[in-house]
Tab-separated table of C-alpha atoms and ligand atoms in Angstrom:
chain	number	residue	atom	x	y	z
A	1	MET	CA	23.160	38.137	6.222
A	2	ASN	CA	24.139	41.585	5.178
A	3	ILE	CA	27.649	42.189	5.836
A	4	SER	CA	30.238	45.408	5.411
A	5	ILE	CA	33.578	45.393	5.267
A	6	PHE	CA	36.021	48.326	6.068
A	7	GLY	CA	39.400	48.251	4.081
A	8	THR	CA	39.435	46.825	0.940
A	9	GLY	CA	43.475	45.571	0.936
A	10	TYR	CA	44.421	41.739	0.999
A	11	VAL	CA	42.323	40.928	3.664
A	12	GLY	CA	39.180	42.913	3.188
A	13	LEU	CA	38.516	41.911	-0.585
A	14	VAL	CA	39.342	38.391	-0.073
A	15	THR	CA	37.086	38.345	2.979
A	16	GLY	CA	34.101	40.152	0.989
A	17	ALA	CA	34.654	37.690	-2.162
A	18	CYS	CA	34.362	34.981	0.103
A	19	LEU	CA	31.666	35.889	2.153
A	20	ALA	CA	29.626	36.741	-0.893
A	21	ASN	CA	30.348	33.569	-2.407
A	22	PHE	CA	29.063	31.751	0.539
A	23	GLY	CA	25.987	33.716	0.000
A	24	HIS	CA	26.056	36.669	2.103
A	25	ALA	CA	25.374	40.728	0.685
A	26	VAL	CA	28.486	42.069	1.115
A	27	CYS	CA	29.071	46.204	0.959
A	28	CYS	CA	33.159	47.075	0.785
A	29	MET	CA	34.425	50.024	2.069
A	30	ASP	CA	37.345	51.993	1.888
A	31	VAL	CA	38.901	55.401	1.848
A	32	ASP	CA	40.793	55.493	-0.773
A	33	VAL	CA	39.018	56.778	-3.650
A	34	GLN	CA	40.938	55.446	-6.820
A	35	LYS	CA	40.853	51.885	-5.339
A	36	ILE	CA	36.901	51.829	-5.218
A	37	ALA	CA	36.286	53.086	-8.583
A	38	LEU	CA	38.840	50.324	-9.702
A	39	LEU	CA	36.785	47.731	-8.361
A	40	GLN	CA	33.496	49.490	-9.393
A	41	GLN	CA	34.755	48.889	-13.074
A	42	GLY	CA	35.789	45.000	-11.955
A	43	THR	CA	39.366	45.763	-11.537
A	44	ILE	CA	40.991	44.083	-8.782
A	45	PRO	CA	43.717	46.684	-7.635
A	46	PHE	CA	46.468	44.050	-6.554
A	47	TYR	CA	47.331	40.446	-8.110
A	48	GLU	CA	46.014	37.707	-5.622
A	49	GLN	CA	45.261	34.345	-7.466
A	50	GLY	CA	41.567	33.553	-7.723
A	51	LEU	CA	40.238	36.774	-6.679
A	52	LYS	CA	39.057	38.441	-9.754
A	53	ASP	CA	37.129	35.248	-10.575
A	54	LEU	CA	35.642	35.112	-7.186
A	55	ALA	CA	34.653	38.847	-7.517
A	56	VAL	CA	32.902	38.200	-10.915
A	57	GLN	CA	31.252	35.533	-9.990
A	58	ASN	CA	29.674	37.164	-6.988
A	59	GLN	CA	29.287	40.669	-8.594
A	60	LYS	CA	25.507	40.610	-7.680
A	61	ARG	CA	26.079	40.051	-3.999
A	62	LEU	CA	29.225	42.551	-3.605
A	63	HIS	CA	29.016	46.182	-3.823
A	64	PHE	CA	31.720	48.987	-3.362
A	65	THR	CA	31.519	52.196	-1.813
A	66	THR	CA	33.451	55.152	-0.176
A	67	ASN	CA	30.555	56.084	2.198
A	68	ALA	CA	30.908	55.072	5.623
A	69	GLU	CA	27.371	55.816	6.108
A	70	GLU	CA	26.078	53.332	3.606
A	71	ALA	CA	28.631	50.686	4.850
A	72	VAL	CA	27.317	51.080	8.584
A	73	CYS	CA	23.887	51.120	7.859
A	74	PHE	CA	24.002	48.050	5.169
A	75	GLY	CA	25.985	45.442	7.638
A	76	GLU	CA	24.904	43.614	10.133
A	77	VAL	CA	28.046	42.319	11.157
A	78	LEU	CA	30.845	44.778	10.342
A	79	PHE	CA	34.141	43.433	9.645
A	80	ASN	CA	37.348	45.964	10.452
A	81	CYS	CA	39.833	44.874	7.883
A	82	VAL	CA	41.833	48.158	7.784
A	83	GLY	CA	45.765	48.274	7.655
A	84	THR	CA	47.662	48.184	11.434
A	85	PRO	CA	51.103	49.064	10.186
A	86	SER	CA	54.173	49.384	12.188
A	87	ARG	CA	54.731	52.875	13.684
A	88	GLY	CA	58.142	54.368	14.549
A	89	ASP	CA	58.663	53.044	17.900
A	90	GLY	CA	57.511	49.463	16.635
A	91	GLY	CA	53.419	49.534	18.290
A	92	ALA	CA	50.747	48.963	15.590
A	93	ASP	CA	49.271	51.968	14.375
A	94	LEU	CA	45.724	51.734	15.256
A	95	GLN	CA	44.433	55.043	13.619
A	96	ALA	CA	42.506	53.570	10.714
A	97	VAL	CA	41.235	50.843	13.333
A	98	PHE	CA	39.487	53.613	15.626
A	99	ALA	CA	38.595	55.618	12.480
A	100	VAL	CA	35.972	53.184	11.800
A	101	VAL	CA	35.019	52.597	15.000
A	102	ASP	CA	34.078	56.236	15.181
A	103	ALA	CA	32.510	55.895	11.911
A	104	VAL	CA	30.306	52.872	13.395
A	105	ALA	CA	29.477	54.955	16.615
A	106	HIS	CA	28.407	57.945	14.215
A	107	PHE	CA	26.133	56.117	11.857
A	108	ALA	CA	24.698	52.663	13.855
A	109	PHE	CA	21.445	51.971	14.771
A	110	GLY	CA	19.903	48.958	16.136
A	111	TYR	CA	22.582	46.113	16.722
A	112	LYS	CA	25.560	45.399	15.110
A	113	VAL	CA	28.416	43.407	15.744
A	114	LEU	CA	32.092	45.038	14.611
A	115	VAL	CA	34.457	42.318	13.896
A	116	ASN	CA	38.301	43.267	14.340
A	117	LYS	CA	39.687	41.362	11.762
A	118	SER	CA	42.917	43.314	11.250
A	119	THR	CA	45.708	42.278	13.264
A	120	VAL	CA	45.814	44.541	16.595
A	121	PRO	CA	47.346	44.422	19.739
A	122	PRO	CA	45.627	42.472	23.075
A	123	GLY	CA	43.498	45.150	24.504
A	124	THR	CA	42.694	46.660	21.352
A	125	ALA	CA	38.902	44.925	21.078
A	126	ARG	CA	38.331	46.469	24.716
A	127	GLU	CA	39.435	49.724	23.814
A	128	CYS	CA	37.215	49.711	20.693
A	129	GLN	CA	33.978	48.538	22.874
A	130	GLU	CA	34.568	51.351	25.668
A	131	ARG	CA	35.137	53.980	22.747
A	132	LEU	CA	31.787	52.597	21.401
A	133	LYS	CA	30.087	52.679	24.919
A	134	LYS	CA	30.964	56.613	25.129
A	135	LEU	CA	30.508	57.418	21.563
A	136	THR	CA	27.048	56.007	20.703
A	137	LYS	CA	23.486	54.745	22.192
A	138	ALA	CA	23.197	51.904	19.603
A	139	GLU	CA	24.027	48.484	20.694
A	140	VAL	CA	27.191	47.423	19.139
A	141	ASP	CA	29.011	44.096	20.335
A	142	VAL	CA	33.221	44.163	19.464
A	143	VAL	CA	34.646	40.745	18.511
A	144	SER	CA	37.665	39.641	17.517
A	145	ASN	CA	38.330	37.395	14.827
A	146	PRO	CA	41.976	37.323	13.610
A	147	GLU	CA	42.531	36.019	9.779
A	148	PHE	CA	45.603	33.965	8.735
A	149	LEU	CA	45.215	33.593	5.683
A	150	LYS	CA	48.502	33.754	3.530
A	151	GLN	CA	49.224	36.286	0.755
A	152	GLY	CA	49.194	34.358	-2.753
A	153	ASN	CA	47.045	31.689	-1.592
A	154	ALA	CA	44.660	33.947	0.436
A	155	VAL	CA	41.266	32.733	-1.538
A	156	TYR	CA	41.846	29.252	-0.848
A	157	ASP	CA	43.228	30.023	2.903
A	158	PHE	CA	40.200	31.667	3.925
A	159	ASN	CA	37.828	28.857	2.532
A	160	HIS	CA	40.109	26.204	4.033
A	161	PRO	CA	41.290	27.729	7.295
A	162	ASP	CA	42.952	25.383	9.812
A	163	LYS	CA	41.076	27.013	12.518
A	164	ILE	CA	38.611	29.816	12.958
A	165	VAL	CA	39.284	31.832	16.300
A	166	ILE	CA	37.114	34.013	17.846
A	167	GLY	CA	36.886	36.207	21.090
A	168	ALA	CA	33.524	37.315	21.828
A	169	PRO	CA	32.196	38.992	25.125
A	170	ALA	CA	29.011	37.285	24.866
A	171	GLU	CA	26.786	34.555	23.441
A	172	LYS	CA	24.749	37.042	20.869
A	173	PRO	CA	27.595	38.281	18.980
A	174	LEU	CA	29.033	34.966	18.903
A	175	HIS	CA	25.627	33.400	17.579
A	176	LEU	CA	25.753	35.856	14.758
A	177	MET	CA	29.733	35.009	14.105
A	178	GLN	CA	28.646	31.241	13.568
A	179	LYS	CA	26.140	32.341	10.947
A	180	VAL	CA	28.821	34.548	9.266
A	181	TYR	CA	30.904	31.255	9.053
A	182	HIS	CA	27.855	28.649	8.910
A	183	GLY	CA	29.355	27.192	5.565
A	184	LEU	CA	32.981	26.589	6.869
A	185	ILE	CA	31.907	25.468	10.109
A	186	LYS	CA	29.584	22.667	8.494
A	187	THR	CA	32.872	21.406	7.150
A	188	TYR	CA	34.205	20.838	10.434
A	189	ILE	CA	36.934	23.211	10.494
A	190	PRO	CA	37.590	23.851	14.471
A	191	LEU	CA	36.218	26.936	16.133
A	192	ILE	CA	37.969	28.600	19.043
A	193	GLU	CA	35.769	30.485	21.371
A	194	THR	CA	37.615	32.524	23.788
A	195	ASP	CA	37.865	36.065	24.937
A	196	TRP	CA	39.193	38.863	23.410
A	197	GLU	CA	42.987	38.890	24.656
A	198	THR	CA	43.350	35.579	24.032
A	199	ALA	CA	41.931	35.732	20.310
A	200	GLU	CA	44.224	38.756	19.991
A	201	ILE	CA	47.562	37.408	21.144
A	202	THR	CA	46.820	34.191	19.165
A	203	LYS	CA	47.533	35.440	15.956
A	204	TYR	CA	50.483	37.598	16.981
A	205	ALA	CA	51.898	34.049	18.660
A	206	ASN	CA	51.201	32.379	15.304
A	207	ASN	CA	53.444	35.009	13.203
A	208	ALA	CA	56.063	35.063	15.854
A	209	PHE	CA	56.218	31.487	15.605
A	210	LEU	CA	56.686	31.330	12.111
A	211	ALA	CA	58.919	34.372	11.610
A	212	THR	CA	61.193	32.552	14.475
A	213	LYS	CA	61.118	29.273	12.620
A	214	ILE	CA	62.317	30.902	9.249
A	215	SER	CA	65.167	32.869	11.767
A	216	PHE	CA	65.929	29.431	13.416
A	217	ILE	CA	66.559	27.875	9.736
A	218	ASN	CA	68.399	30.916	8.422
A	219	GLU	CA	70.749	30.923	11.429
A	220	ILE	CA	71.464	27.484	11.202
A	221	ALA	CA	72.510	28.300	7.262
A	222	ASN	CA	74.540	30.710	7.987
A	223	ILE	CA	76.579	28.167	10.552
A	224	CYS	CA	76.573	25.630	7.842
A	225	ASP	CA	78.318	28.339	5.403
A	226	ALA	CA	80.819	28.849	8.521
A	227	VAL	CA	81.258	25.085	8.768
A	228	GLY	CA	81.404	23.800	5.411
A	229	ALA	CA	77.921	21.612	5.988
A	230	ASP	CA	75.042	21.563	3.634
A	231	VAL	CA	71.493	23.436	4.965
A	232	LYS	CA	69.659	21.124	2.675
A	233	VAL	CA	70.343	18.220	4.197
A	234	VAL	CA	70.141	19.416	7.365
A	235	THR	CA	66.482	20.714	6.493
A	236	LYS	CA	65.611	17.382	5.038
A	237	ALA	CA	66.446	15.560	8.147
A	238	LEU	CA	64.775	18.275	10.713
A	239	GLY	CA	61.496	18.093	8.868
A	240	MET	CA	61.140	14.402	9.087
A	241	ASP	CA	61.029	15.091	12.797
A	242	GLN	CA	57.155	15.130	13.608
A	243	ARG	CA	58.112	17.143	16.507
A	244	ILE	CA	59.292	19.772	14.120
A	245	GLY	CA	57.785	19.791	10.259
A	246	PRO	CA	58.907	20.650	7.075
A	247	LYS	CA	57.254	23.985	6.399
A	248	PHE	CA	58.875	27.398	7.044
A	249	LEU	CA	62.364	25.283	6.907
A	250	ASN	CA	63.576	26.681	3.995
A	251	ALA	CA	66.378	29.031	4.559
A	252	GLY	CA	67.316	32.095	2.162
A	253	MET	CA	67.256	35.868	2.499
A	254	GLY	CA	64.813	36.096	5.386
A	255	TYR	CA	61.039	37.007	5.530
A	256	GLY	CA	59.409	40.363	4.432
A	257	GLY	CA	55.789	41.510	3.678
A	258	SER	CA	53.165	43.492	5.565
A	259	CYS	CA	52.699	40.941	8.368
A	260	PHE	CA	55.755	38.975	10.020
A	261	PRO	CA	57.629	42.201	10.539
A	262	LYS	CA	55.575	44.610	11.780
A	263	ASP	CA	53.452	42.084	13.869
A	264	ILE	CA	57.039	40.621	15.755
A	265	ARG	CA	57.450	44.101	16.525
A	266	ALA	CA	54.199	44.799	17.699
A	267	LEU	CA	53.983	41.891	19.855
A	268	SER	CA	57.134	42.910	21.351
A	269	HIS	CA	55.969	46.568	22.189
A	270	VAL	CA	52.766	45.749	23.836
A	271	ALA	CA	54.676	43.280	26.020
A	272	LYS	CA	57.135	45.937	27.035
A	273	LYS	CA	54.298	48.563	27.424
A	274	LYS	CA	52.778	45.667	29.724
A	275	GLY	CA	55.615	45.478	31.976
A	276	TYR	CA	57.481	42.373	30.094
A	277	ASN	CA	60.660	42.377	28.726
A	278	PRO	CA	60.557	40.378	25.556
A	279	PHE	CA	63.905	38.579	24.521
A	280	ILE	CA	63.496	36.220	21.618
A	281	PHE	CA	61.367	38.401	19.076
A	282	PRO	CA	63.411	41.370	19.080
A	283	ALA	CA	66.504	39.334	18.436
A	284	VAL	CA	64.512	37.624	15.705
A	285	ASP	CA	63.762	41.090	14.188
A	286	ALA	CA	67.030	42.278	14.168
A	287	PHE	CA	68.543	38.859	12.843
A	288	ASN	CA	66.107	38.661	10.015
A	289	GLU	CA	67.018	42.539	8.689
A	290	ARG	CA	70.603	41.213	8.663
A	291	GLN	CA	69.807	38.103	6.899
A	292	LYS	CA	68.209	40.154	4.227
A	293	VAL	CA	71.420	41.485	3.034
A	294	HIS	CA	73.427	38.211	4.134
A	295	LEU	CA	74.547	37.845	0.624
A	296	PHE	CA	75.843	41.151	-0.142
A	297	PRO	CA	79.147	40.784	0.879
A	298	LYS	CA	79.963	37.737	-1.272
A	299	ILE	CA	77.888	39.178	-4.118
A	300	MET	CA	80.398	42.674	-3.899
A	301	GLN	CA	83.423	40.270	-4.023
A	302	ALA	CA	82.370	38.055	-6.641
A	303	LEU	CA	81.800	41.155	-8.740
A	304	GLN	CA	85.086	42.275	-8.090
A	305	GLU	CA	86.829	38.908	-9.123
A	306	VAL	CA	85.268	39.214	-12.454
A	307	GLY	CA	85.262	42.576	-12.787
A	308	GLY	CA	81.770	43.207	-13.341
A	309	ASN	CA	79.154	45.766	-12.226
A	310	THR	CA	75.752	44.829	-13.146
A	311	VAL	CA	73.324	42.392	-11.505
A	312	THR	CA	70.199	40.661	-12.576
A	313	PHE	CA	67.142	40.381	-9.862
A	314	TRP	CA	64.822	37.429	-10.189
A	315	GLY	CA	61.787	38.272	-8.215
A	316	LEU	CA	61.237	41.731	-6.209
A	317	SER	CA	57.907	40.804	-4.457
A	318	PHE	CA	58.414	39.452	-0.826
A	319	LYS	CA	57.183	35.897	-1.752
A	320	PRO	CA	55.970	34.417	-5.103
A	321	LYS	CA	52.493	34.641	-6.134
A	322	THR	CA	51.922	38.190	-5.108
A	323	SER	CA	52.389	41.896	-6.414
A	324	ASP	CA	53.042	43.005	-2.607
A	325	ILE	CA	56.867	44.160	-2.212
A	326	ARG	CA	56.220	45.695	1.291
A	327	GLU	CA	59.646	44.832	3.292
A	328	ALA	CA	60.687	42.634	0.741
A	329	PRO	CA	64.358	40.998	1.042
A	330	ALA	CA	65.006	41.785	-2.387
A	331	LEU	CA	64.488	45.231	-1.689
A	332	ALA	CA	67.033	45.321	1.173
A	333	LEU	CA	69.617	43.693	-0.946
A	334	LEU	CA	68.890	45.857	-4.093
A	335	GLU	CA	69.221	49.061	-2.162
A	336	HIS	CA	72.416	48.001	-0.744
A	337	LEU	CA	73.855	47.062	-4.218
A	338	LEU	CA	72.937	50.561	-5.748
A	339	ALA	CA	74.238	52.369	-3.004
A	340	GLN	CA	77.802	50.516	-4.323
A	341	GLY	CA	77.020	52.035	-7.671
A	342	VAL	CA	75.720	48.313	-8.761
A	343	SER	CA	73.693	48.320	-11.903
A	344	VAL	CA	70.469	46.449	-11.154
A	345	ARG	CA	68.152	44.531	-13.967
A	346	ALA	CA	64.753	43.195	-12.658
A	347	PHE	CA	62.476	40.739	-13.844
A	348	ASP	CA	59.419	39.617	-11.695
A	349	PRO	CA	56.076	38.044	-12.981
A	350	VAL	CA	53.881	40.590	-11.494
A	351	ALA	CA	55.483	42.894	-8.868
A	352	LEU	CA	57.728	45.280	-11.643
A	353	ASP	CA	54.755	48.098	-11.251
A	354	GLU	CA	54.671	48.063	-7.732
A	355	ALA	CA	58.664	48.567	-7.562
A	356	ARG	CA	58.319	50.924	-10.241
A	357	LYS	CA	56.604	53.294	-7.947
A	358	LEU	CA	58.906	52.752	-5.437
A	359	LEU	CA	62.471	52.792	-7.033
A	360	GLY	CA	61.647	54.737	-10.395
A	361	GLU	CA	64.556	54.810	-12.916
A	362	LYS	CA	67.072	53.429	-10.318
A	363	VAL	CA	66.587	49.864	-11.783
A	364	THR	CA	66.386	48.667	-15.331
A	365	TYR	CA	62.700	46.796	-15.562
A	366	CYS	CA	62.834	43.596	-18.026
A	367	SER	CA	59.924	42.074	-19.452
A	368	SER	CA	61.079	38.471	-19.853
A	369	ILE	CA	63.868	36.125	-18.093
A	370	GLU	CA	66.156	36.428	-20.902
A	371	GLU	CA	66.032	39.894	-21.466
A	372	SER	CA	66.635	40.549	-17.837
A	373	VAL	CA	70.370	38.568	-18.201
A	374	MET	CA	71.601	40.273	-21.093
A	375	GLY	CA	75.084	41.806	-20.383
A	376	SER	CA	74.513	40.724	-16.495
A	377	ASN	CA	77.564	39.599	-14.690
A	378	ALA	CA	75.188	37.853	-11.923
A	379	ILE	CA	71.646	36.473	-11.249
A	380	ILE	CA	70.579	37.113	-7.780
A	381	LEU	CA	67.295	34.598	-7.218
A	382	ALA	CA	65.171	36.635	-4.424
A	383	THR	CA	61.874	35.454	-4.809
A	384	GLU	CA	61.094	31.681	-5.457
A	385	TRP	CA	58.670	32.227	-8.195
A	386	ASP	CA	57.777	28.851	-10.477
A	387	GLU	CA	58.805	30.873	-13.283
A	388	PHE	CA	62.646	30.344	-12.016
A	389	ARG	CA	62.935	27.004	-11.215
A	390	ASN	CA	63.161	25.445	-14.393
A	391	ILE	CA	65.888	27.601	-15.764
A	392	ASP	CA	68.113	26.636	-18.948
A	393	PHE	CA	71.658	27.930	-17.555
A	394	ALA	CA	73.808	27.278	-20.239
A	395	ALA	CA	71.576	29.092	-22.769
A	396	LEU	CA	71.193	32.000	-20.714
A	397	GLY	CA	74.792	31.737	-19.503
A	398	LYS	CA	75.521	32.949	-23.444
A	399	LEU	CA	73.426	36.096	-22.912
A	400	MET	CA	75.520	37.052	-19.906
A	401	LYS	CA	78.882	38.720	-19.263
A	402	THR	CA	80.155	36.573	-16.412
A	403	ARG	CA	78.289	33.588	-15.153
A	404	LEU	CA	77.404	34.019	-11.256
A	405	VAL	CA	74.484	32.753	-9.439
A	406	PHE	CA	73.345	33.927	-5.912
A	407	ASP	CA	70.644	31.511	-5.088
A	408	GLY	CA	68.808	33.644	-2.065
A	409	ARG	CA	65.913	31.020	-2.010
A	410	ASN	CA	68.287	27.702	-1.874
A	411	VAL	CA	66.179	26.707	-4.967
A	412	TYR	CA	69.199	25.208	-7.472
A	413	ASP	CA	71.138	22.172	-7.477
A	414	PRO	CA	74.454	23.651	-7.176
A	415	ASN	CA	76.019	20.499	-9.195
A	416	LEU	CA	73.874	21.320	-12.114
A	417	VAL	CA	74.302	25.098	-12.029
A	418	ARG	CA	77.961	24.356	-12.109
A	419	GLN	CA	77.941	21.852	-15.123
A	420	ASP	CA	76.591	24.744	-17.237
A	421	GLY	CA	79.702	27.033	-16.177
A	422	PHE	CA	78.418	29.070	-13.380
A	423	ARG	CA	79.840	29.831	-10.267
A	424	TYR	CA	77.153	28.886	-7.470
A	425	TYR	CA	76.625	30.818	-4.144
A	426	GLY	CA	73.667	29.594	-1.786
A	427	VAL	CA	72.634	30.426	1.638
A	428	GLY	CA	74.381	27.522	3.991
A	429	ARG	CA	75.244	25.469	0.719
A	430	ARG	CA	78.867	25.118	1.452
B	1	NAD	N1	48.225	40.717	4.108
B	1	NAD	C1	47.670	39.700	4.681
B	1	NAD	O1	48.468	38.244	4.399
B	1	NAD	C2	47.243	39.440	6.137
B	1	NAD	C3	47.151	38.268	6.881
B	1	NAD	C4	46.429	38.609	7.769
B	1	NAD	C5	45.831	39.560	8.397
B	1	NAD	N2	46.598	40.677	8.287
B	1	NAD	C6	45.833	41.877	8.829
B	1	NAD	O2	45.002	42.567	8.398
B	1	NAD	C7	44.780	43.807	7.975
B	1	NAD	C8	44.910	44.601	6.916
B	1	NAD	O3	45.858	43.711	5.842
B	1	NAD	P1	45.851	44.033	4.470
B	1	NAD	O4	47.168	43.503	4.030
B	1	NAD	O5	44.583	43.717	4.098
B	1	NAD	O6	46.280	45.891	4.304
B	1	NAD	P2	46.337	46.560	2.934
B	1	NAD	O7	46.751	47.807	3.366
B	1	NAD	O8	46.382	45.851	1.960
B	1	NAD	O9	44.663	47.134	3.066
B	1	NAD	C9	44.074	47.949	4.085
B	1	NAD	C10	43.181	48.961	3.620
B	1	NAD	O10	42.369	49.438	4.788
B	1	NAD	C11	41.889	51.016	3.776
B	1	NAD	N3	41.607	51.943	4.958
B	1	NAD	C12	42.472	52.477	5.529
B	1	NAD	N4	41.802	53.335	6.705
B	1	NAD	C13	40.216	53.356	6.643
B	1	NAD	C14	39.074	53.660	6.741
B	1	NAD	N5	39.220	54.432	7.796
B	1	NAD	N6	38.118	52.827	6.453
B	1	NAD	C15	38.113	51.817	5.457
B	1	NAD	N7	39.338	51.573	4.783
B	1	NAD	C16	40.604	51.829	5.507
B	1	NAD	C17	43.048	51.094	3.022
B	1	NAD	O11	42.976	52.355	1.778
B	1	NAD	C18	43.802	49.948	2.480
B	1	NAD	O12	43.023	49.677	1.106
B	1	NAD	C19	46.223	44.245	8.519
B	1	NAD	O13	45.818	44.164	9.920
B	1	NAD	C20	47.134	42.614	8.752
B	1	NAD	O14	48.330	42.748	9.647
B	1	NAD	C21	46.969	40.463	6.764
């Protein structure tokens, strides 16, 4: 099939490369001229495991353009993968989604399926369809097909989804979608066929559940701190309950990224707009913002006690295996510390360039773990990259002014770290 993708971000590019790998011919379109120029030269503009290899392997079936007309004409199925960031009021900003709809209306001829893969509030597919009806005589069916991949594991997730959810208004677009995913459906990945609104809210429900699960364990961890209990043990026991399961139960500095925060806000916003006042999700959002800086007073107090003023951040990306720093908990904590005049050194395996764009010279960027701790008073583990798991604290301690570890992801064994002469602070670790 000929398929076009609008938006070459994490979702669009992964979708394009993976669909090319299924054997489809794929045209990827973006309004970002620089991004497309890089892609045309074979450079992936962000870090995502396995994506470069996949793009190279499928380069014959994958091409890039900034020309919307070319993309609309090329594809039988058109995937809308543009960003849907948070507006000031918490609602999803759908400007880019509708810009693609308008381009489709302007250039489409014959029959097309326009697939909303971006995360959009319930009611958006219906609005897109109505807009198309007004703007074009071409036959275009809108389909909702939300994406559930995780950044850092996106290529694997796209190829091994737990489910494919398709909200379609009729048999015809549904059959085309089955053709798009033929390879995956053949491997017995369940296909959930439903209406637009149900498909759209399923994506929000998925993310709101995970954000709530993380916040739940973080609140338990904070209570563990207060009562002198160990959340690691609590988590282990909780996870053994098959009704709960162990995933997304690691207490720490909260969640970030371009999805959970904006999606939980957008879900609350659309609910309110439709007359339902949500209770749980605004609380999860507010709680998570507080959790990002939960360690801040402890860090300030410990720095005062040792008479120091320099900290080292390990990890700046919102989670491991990505260069994405959007809404990263590390940044919220870092900004709090900078505001108090604390000097910050930082090391991240891939996110330093992104961080530099945002933070400029306010931070000392380091190219190794060893360099990052030189002359520092405290290590703050903010992102649990594998690189930070097996650390020789005894050796690193010799490079530091004082030995403090703030384990924002509860990765380390407090006793082992203490044996190397460090003071250890975790989240809910007594
Ligand atoms: N990142 C994730 O892990 C993830 C997972 C599932 C769903 N989603 C959802 O998928 C959507 C895209 O997310 P992302 O992380 O890939 O975003 P992103 O910000 O990385 O990429 C969006 C891209 O769209 C481009 N764009 C904007 N307007 C355009 C237009 N009119 N025509 C063509 N391109 C345009 C931008 O230039 C950008 O390259 C969002 O709705 C997001 O919530 C993201």
